[in-house]
Short mmCIF file of C-alpha atoms in Angstrom, two decimals:
data_model
loop_
_atom_site.label_atom_id
_atom_site.label_comp_id
_atom_site.label_asym_id
_atom_site.label_seq_id
_atom_site.Cartn_x
_atom_site.Cartn_y
_atom_site.Cartn_z
CA ASN K 1453 -19.68 24.67 -4.23
CA GLN K 1454 -22.72 26.48 -5.50
CA GLN K 1455 -24.79 23.38 -5.55
CA GLN K 1456 -27.27 22.39 -3.21
CA PRO K 1457 -26.36 20.12 -0.30
CA ALA K 1458 -26.39 16.54 -1.42
CA ALA K 1459 -25.60 13.08 0.01
CA ALA K 1460 -22.09 12.90 1.18
CA GLU K 1461 -19.61 10.47 -0.82
CA GLU K 1462 -19.30 8.36 2.18
CA THR K 1463 -20.58 8.59 5.83
CA ALA K 1464 -18.75 8.26 9.05
CA VAL K 1465 -17.81 4.64 9.24
CA ALA K 1466 -18.38 3.24 13.03
CA GLU K 1467 -15.28 1.64 14.55
CA PRO K 1468 -15.25 -0.71 17.39
CA GLN K 1469 -16.20 1.28 20.66
CA ASN K 1470 -13.85 0.86 23.54
CA ASN K 1471 -12.88 3.00 26.60
CA GLN K 1472 -9.26 3.58 25.38
CA GLN K 1473 -8.48 7.40 24.92
CA GLN K 1474 -5.74 6.98 22.33
CA PRO K 1475 -4.41 4.00 20.52
CA ALA K 1476 -1.04 2.38 21.59
CA ALA K 1477 2.08 3.28 19.69
CA ASP K 1478 1.80 0.45 17.02
CA SER K 1479 -2.09 1.02 16.67
CA PRO K 1480 -3.59 2.71 13.54
CA ARG K 1481 -3.70 6.45 13.19
CA PHE K 1482 -7.35 7.66 12.35
CA ILE K 1483 -7.37 10.84 10.53
CA PHE K 1484 -10.74 12.14 9.08
CA CYS K 1485 -11.18 14.80 6.49
CA TYR K 1486 -14.54 16.71 6.92
CA GLY K 1487 -15.90 19.46 4.72
CA ASP K 1488 -17.96 20.53 1.51
CA SER K 1489 -17.32 19.67 -1.98
CA LEU K 1490 -13.73 20.40 -1.78
CA THR K 1491 -13.43 17.43 0.67
CA PHE K 1492 -16.00 15.26 -1.46
CA GLY K 1493 -13.70 15.83 -4.34
CA PHE K 1494 -16.11 17.31 -6.69
CA ILE K 1495 -14.92 17.80 -10.19
CA PRO K 1496 -16.93 20.12 -12.71
CA SER K 1497 -18.34 18.01 -15.69
CA GLU K 1498 -17.15 14.67 -14.17
CA GLY K 1499 -19.40 12.05 -12.60
CA GLU K 1500 -16.99 10.58 -10.17
CA PRO K 1501 -15.58 12.49 -7.26
CA HIS K 1502 -11.95 12.36 -6.66
CA PRO K 1503 -11.36 13.15 -2.80
CA TYR K 1504 -8.08 14.07 -1.30
CA GLY K 1505 -8.18 11.62 1.56
CA PRO K 1506 -6.64 8.72 -0.28
CA SER K 1507 -3.71 11.06 -1.66
CA LEU K 1508 -3.29 11.97 2.20
CA GLN K 1509 -3.24 8.39 3.41
CA SER K 1510 -0.62 7.44 0.86
CA GLU K 1511 1.57 10.41 1.49
CA LEU K 1512 1.34 9.94 5.06
CA THR K 1513 2.43 6.26 4.83
CA ASN K 1514 5.31 7.49 2.65
CA LEU K 1515 6.48 9.99 5.16
CA TYR K 1516 6.33 7.77 8.03
CA THR K 1517 8.04 4.82 6.14
CA ALA K 1518 10.86 7.06 5.22
CA ALA K 1519 11.25 8.40 8.65
CA SER K 1520 11.22 4.94 10.14
CA ALA K 1521 13.96 3.81 7.73
CA THR K 1522 16.09 6.62 8.41
CA LYS K 1523 15.80 6.99 12.30
CA ALA K 1524 15.21 3.61 13.71
CA PRO K 1525 14.69 0.80 11.24
CA GLU K 1526 15.62 -2.01 13.63
CA PHE K 1527 13.07 -0.97 16.32
CA LYS K 1528 10.30 1.16 14.91
CA HIS K 1529 7.56 0.24 12.30
CA PRO K 1530 5.60 3.02 10.66
CA PRO K 1531 2.20 3.25 12.29
CA ASN K 1532 -0.82 2.34 9.99
CA MET K 1533 -2.54 5.40 8.62
CA VAL K 1534 -6.27 5.19 8.20
CA VAL K 1535 -7.73 8.24 6.55
CA ARG K 1536 -11.52 8.42 6.02
CA HIS K 1537 -13.47 11.47 4.60
CA VAL K 1538 -17.10 13.03 4.01
CA GLY K 1539 -17.94 16.03 2.04
CA PHE K 1540 -21.16 17.63 1.77
CA PRO K 1541 -21.50 19.65 -1.50
CA GLY K 1542 -22.99 23.09 -1.20
CA MET K 1543 -22.96 23.08 2.68
CA PRO K 1544 -21.58 26.26 4.42
CA ALA K 1545 -19.93 26.21 7.75
CA SER K 1546 -23.09 27.77 9.30
CA ALA K 1547 -24.91 24.52 8.46
CA MET K 1548 -22.14 22.35 9.57
CA LEU K 1549 -22.38 24.12 12.87
CA ARG K 1550 -26.04 23.92 13.04
CA LEU K 1551 -26.13 20.09 12.20
CA VAL K 1552 -22.90 19.35 14.28
CA GLU K 1553 -24.76 16.62 16.33
CA GLN K 1554 -26.83 15.07 13.68
CA LYS K 1555 -26.18 11.49 12.85
CA ASP K 1556 -24.13 10.83 9.73
CA VAL K 1557 -23.93 14.41 9.11
CA GLY K 1558 -22.51 16.41 11.92
CA ALA K 1559 -18.77 16.16 12.98
CA CYS K 1560 -19.72 14.95 16.46
CA SER K 1561 -21.00 11.66 14.88
CA ILE K 1562 -17.70 11.00 13.31
CA VAL K 1563 -15.88 11.81 16.83
CA GLU K 1564 -18.22 9.54 18.74
CA ASN K 1565 -17.88 6.81 16.05
CA ILE K 1566 -14.14 6.72 16.16
CA PRO K 1567 -13.11 7.10 19.73
CA THR K 1568 -9.58 6.96 18.90
CA LEU K 1569 -9.80 9.67 16.16
CA SER K 1570 -6.29 11.62 16.25
CA VAL K 1571 -6.94 14.49 13.65
CA LEU K 1572 -10.14 15.90 12.31
CA ILE K 1573 -9.46 17.93 9.29
CA ILE K 1574 -11.98 20.60 8.66
CA LEU K 1575 -12.18 22.39 5.22
CA THR K 1576 -15.21 24.83 5.09
CA GLY K 1577 -16.09 28.40 4.50
CA THR K 1578 -15.96 28.55 0.69
CA ASN K 1579 -19.83 28.09 0.42
CA ASP K 1580 -20.47 30.94 2.95
CA LEU K 1581 -18.33 33.23 1.02
CA GLN K 1582 -20.19 32.12 -2.34
CA GLN K 1583 -23.52 32.70 -0.70
CA MET K 1584 -22.64 36.41 -0.43
CA ALA K 1585 -22.24 36.78 -4.45
CA PRO K 1586 -25.98 38.40 -4.76
CA ASP K 1587 -24.95 40.89 -2.28
CA ILE K 1588 -21.61 41.58 -3.67
CA MET K 1589 -23.15 41.76 -7.37
CA GLY K 1590 -26.22 43.49 -6.19
CA PRO K 1591 -27.40 47.06 -6.68
CA GLY K 1592 -25.10 48.51 -3.92
CA GLY K 1593 -22.13 46.69 -5.56
CA PRO K 1594 -18.81 45.51 -3.82
CA GLU K 1595 -18.69 49.01 -2.12
CA ALA K 1596 -21.66 48.36 -0.16
CA ILE K 1597 -20.21 45.23 1.45
CA ASP K 1598 -19.25 45.28 5.28
CA SER K 1599 -16.29 43.09 4.74
CA ASN K 1600 -15.50 42.96 8.44
CA GLY K 1601 -18.99 42.01 9.37
CA LYS K 1602 -19.17 39.40 6.67
CA ALA K 1603 -15.83 37.84 7.74
CA GLU K 1604 -16.90 37.86 11.38
CA MET K 1605 -20.04 35.83 10.51
CA ILE K 1606 -18.03 33.04 8.56
CA LEU K 1607 -15.27 33.14 11.30
CA GLU K 1608 -17.79 32.57 14.03
CA SER K 1609 -19.23 29.44 12.38
CA ILE K 1610 -16.00 27.87 11.59
CA THR K 1611 -14.50 28.63 15.20
CA ASN K 1612 -17.67 27.47 16.98
CA LEU K 1613 -17.71 24.35 14.64
CA HIS K 1614 -13.87 23.47 15.89
CA LYS K 1615 -14.97 24.16 19.52
CA ALA K 1616 -18.18 22.11 19.40
CA THR K 1617 -15.92 19.05 17.82
CA LEU K 1618 -13.50 19.21 20.61
CA GLU K 1619 -16.13 19.28 23.18
CA CYS K 1620 -17.60 16.21 21.73
CA ALA K 1621 -14.25 14.49 21.85
CA GLN K 1622 -13.97 15.33 25.33
CA ARG K 1623 -17.37 13.90 25.90
CA VAL K 1624 -16.24 10.53 24.79
CA GLY K 1625 -13.16 10.47 26.49
CA ASN K 1626 -10.73 11.42 23.70
CA LYS K 1627 -8.76 14.11 25.25
CA ASP K 1628 -5.89 14.23 22.82
CA MET K 1629 -7.81 14.78 19.29
CA HIS K 1630 -6.62 17.68 17.34
CA THR K 1631 -8.61 19.52 14.71
CA LEU K 1632 -6.77 21.10 11.74
CA ALA K 1633 -8.47 24.03 10.21
CA LEU K 1634 -7.47 24.59 6.60
CA GLY K 1635 -7.95 27.98 5.43
CA ILE K 1636 -10.53 29.17 2.82
CA PRO K 1637 -8.86 28.54 -0.79
CA GLY K 1638 -8.70 31.28 -3.44
CA SER K 1639 -11.23 31.22 -6.48
CA GLN K 1640 -12.14 32.81 -9.59
CA PHE K 1641 -14.89 34.64 -7.63
CA GLN K 1642 -12.34 36.17 -5.30
CA THR K 1643 -10.16 37.31 -8.28
CA GLN K 1644 -13.01 39.06 -9.97
CA PHE K 1645 -14.23 40.64 -6.72
CA PRO K 1646 -11.43 41.66 -4.50
CA VAL K 1647 -14.15 42.30 -1.69
CA ALA K 1648 -14.49 38.53 -1.71
CA SER K 1649 -10.98 37.83 -1.56
CA ASP K 1650 -10.58 40.32 1.31
CA ILE K 1651 -13.30 38.68 3.32
CA ALA K 1652 -11.50 35.17 2.86
CA ALA K 1653 -8.14 36.86 3.89
CA LYS K 1654 -9.75 38.13 7.05
CA VAL K 1655 -11.32 34.97 7.86
CA ASN K 1656 -8.04 32.94 7.43
CA LYS K 1657 -6.32 35.40 9.57
CA GLY K 1658 -8.85 35.18 12.26
CA LEU K 1659 -8.67 31.40 12.25
CA ASN K 1660 -4.95 31.46 12.72
CA GLU K 1661 -5.20 33.96 15.52
CA PHE K 1662 -8.13 31.85 17.18
CA SER K 1663 -6.09 28.67 17.11
CA SER K 1664 -3.27 30.26 18.93
CA SER K 1665 -5.59 32.11 21.61
CA TYR K 1666 -7.85 29.24 22.17
CA ASN K 1667 -5.12 26.73 22.65
CA LYS K 1668 -3.71 28.83 25.39
CA GLU K 1669 -7.00 29.59 27.16
CA SER K 1670 -8.75 26.18 26.84
CA PRO K 1671 -7.79 23.11 28.62
CA HIS K 1672 -8.60 21.16 25.81
CA GLY K 1673 -7.57 23.52 23.00
CA LYS K 1674 -5.81 21.45 20.35
CA ILE K 1675 -6.52 23.31 17.18
CA VAL K 1676 -4.10 23.72 14.37
CA TYR K 1677 -4.52 26.32 11.44
CA SER K 1678 -2.87 25.85 7.96
CA ASP K 1679 -3.30 27.90 4.86
CA PHE K 1680 -4.93 26.21 1.98
CA PRO K 1681 -1.82 24.92 0.44
CA ILE K 1682 -2.62 25.47 -3.40
CA ALA K 1683 -2.69 29.06 -4.54
CA TYR K 1684 -5.56 29.96 -7.02
CA ASP K 1685 -4.40 30.34 -10.54
CA GLU K 1686 -6.68 29.78 -13.43
CA SER K 1687 -3.84 28.63 -15.62
CA ASP K 1688 -2.68 26.01 -13.04
CA SER K 1689 -3.73 22.36 -13.90
CA ASN K 1690 -4.57 21.83 -10.16
CA TRP K 1691 -7.80 23.82 -10.55
CA GLY K 1692 -10.87 22.89 -12.35
CA PRO K 1693 -12.45 24.92 -15.33
CA ASP K 1694 -15.10 26.50 -12.94
CA GLY K 1695 -12.61 28.25 -10.96
CA LEU K 1696 -13.83 26.97 -7.70
CA HIS K 1697 -13.20 23.36 -7.42
CA LEU K 1698 -9.90 21.32 -7.94
CA SER K 1699 -8.99 19.02 -10.80
CA ALA K 1700 -8.14 15.18 -10.00
CA GLU K 1701 -4.60 16.29 -10.18
CA GLY K 1702 -5.14 19.11 -7.82
CA TYR K 1703 -6.97 16.75 -5.20
CA ASP K 1704 -4.05 14.38 -5.16
CA GLU K 1705 -1.65 17.45 -4.72
CA LEU K 1706 -3.85 18.82 -1.76
CA GLY K 1707 -3.58 15.24 -0.08
CA LYS K 1708 0.22 15.44 -0.45
CA LYS K 1709 0.63 18.89 0.78
CA VAL K 1710 -1.64 18.45 3.79
CA ALA K 1711 0.22 15.43 4.78
CA PRO K 1712 3.36 17.09 6.36
CA GLU K 1713 1.31 19.12 8.65
CA VAL K 1714 -0.84 16.31 9.78
CA LYS K 1715 2.27 14.24 10.46
CA ARG K 1716 3.59 17.21 12.46
CA ILE K 1717 0.49 16.99 14.74
CA LEU K 1718 0.77 13.20 15.19
CA ASP K 1719 4.45 13.54 16.18
CA MET K 1720 3.28 16.10 18.86
CA MET K 1721 0.77 13.48 19.95
CA TYR K 1722 2.96 10.38 19.91
CA ASP K 1723 6.73 9.55 20.22
CA ASP K 1724 6.65 7.11 17.33
CA LEU K 1725 9.70 8.41 15.42
CA ILE K 1726 11.00 11.33 17.62
#
C-alpha cells in the first residue's frame, strides 16, 4: 500500500439508469467493493492482481443457494449476486474523501452509476497509517506520536467518506443502500511498531462506535462495521511476503469471510429467505 496511486483494476461500470429505488425480490443484488490495494488485489512480486470481489460473489451465491434449498425450495430462488470492485493502490482514505465526487474515482460515481446498489463495502485506512511511518520512525521515535490525534485524523476521513456516500445515494433516490466499513487490518508494520497498532485499534473502535451512533441519529444512517476478518500472522499463508498485502489465497479467504456479513445486511433489506 506504499506505492503511489495508480489506475484501478476496473472502474465503476454504468448500469441502466431508472427511477426504481431498489430491485424487486427476484432482481440481482448489486454489491460494490471500494478501496485501496487490498481491494485491488495487489500481490507483491506478481503482475496480476487477485481481488476478493469474485470470491465474495461466489460465496454469496453458495450461501443463498444453500439457504434457498433448506428453507423454501419450491417457492424461492436465490437472487443473482453481482459483485463489482475498484481499488486504488496507494490511495489513503483522506484522498478518497477529497475525490468522492470525481468521475471514475469517487464513491459517488459508483452510487450514481448503479442506482439499485445494495451494499458498498469500503476498505481503507491502511495507507493513512503507512503514511505516518516517517513520523513514527523519525528522530522523536514512537514515543513522540500522539496516537489519539493520529487516530482521530484517520477516523474522520473514513466516517466522512461513509456519510458522503450515503448522501449521494439519497440524492439518486436510493434510500436503502448500506455501507459496510471493514476495519484496518494488521500488518508487519504494526507488529514492529506497537504505536501503529494502537492507532489502528483506536480507528477501528471509533468506526464501530460511529456506525452505531450515526445509525440512530441519521434518518438515512445505514452503516455497518465489521472487523477485518483475517488476523495478521507472518507465518500465515493468507499474507504476502511484504507483511502488508494478502496472498491470492488470502484474498479468496477474505471474500469468503466477508460474505456472511454482506448476506446479513441483504437479509435485513429484503425478505428473500427470511
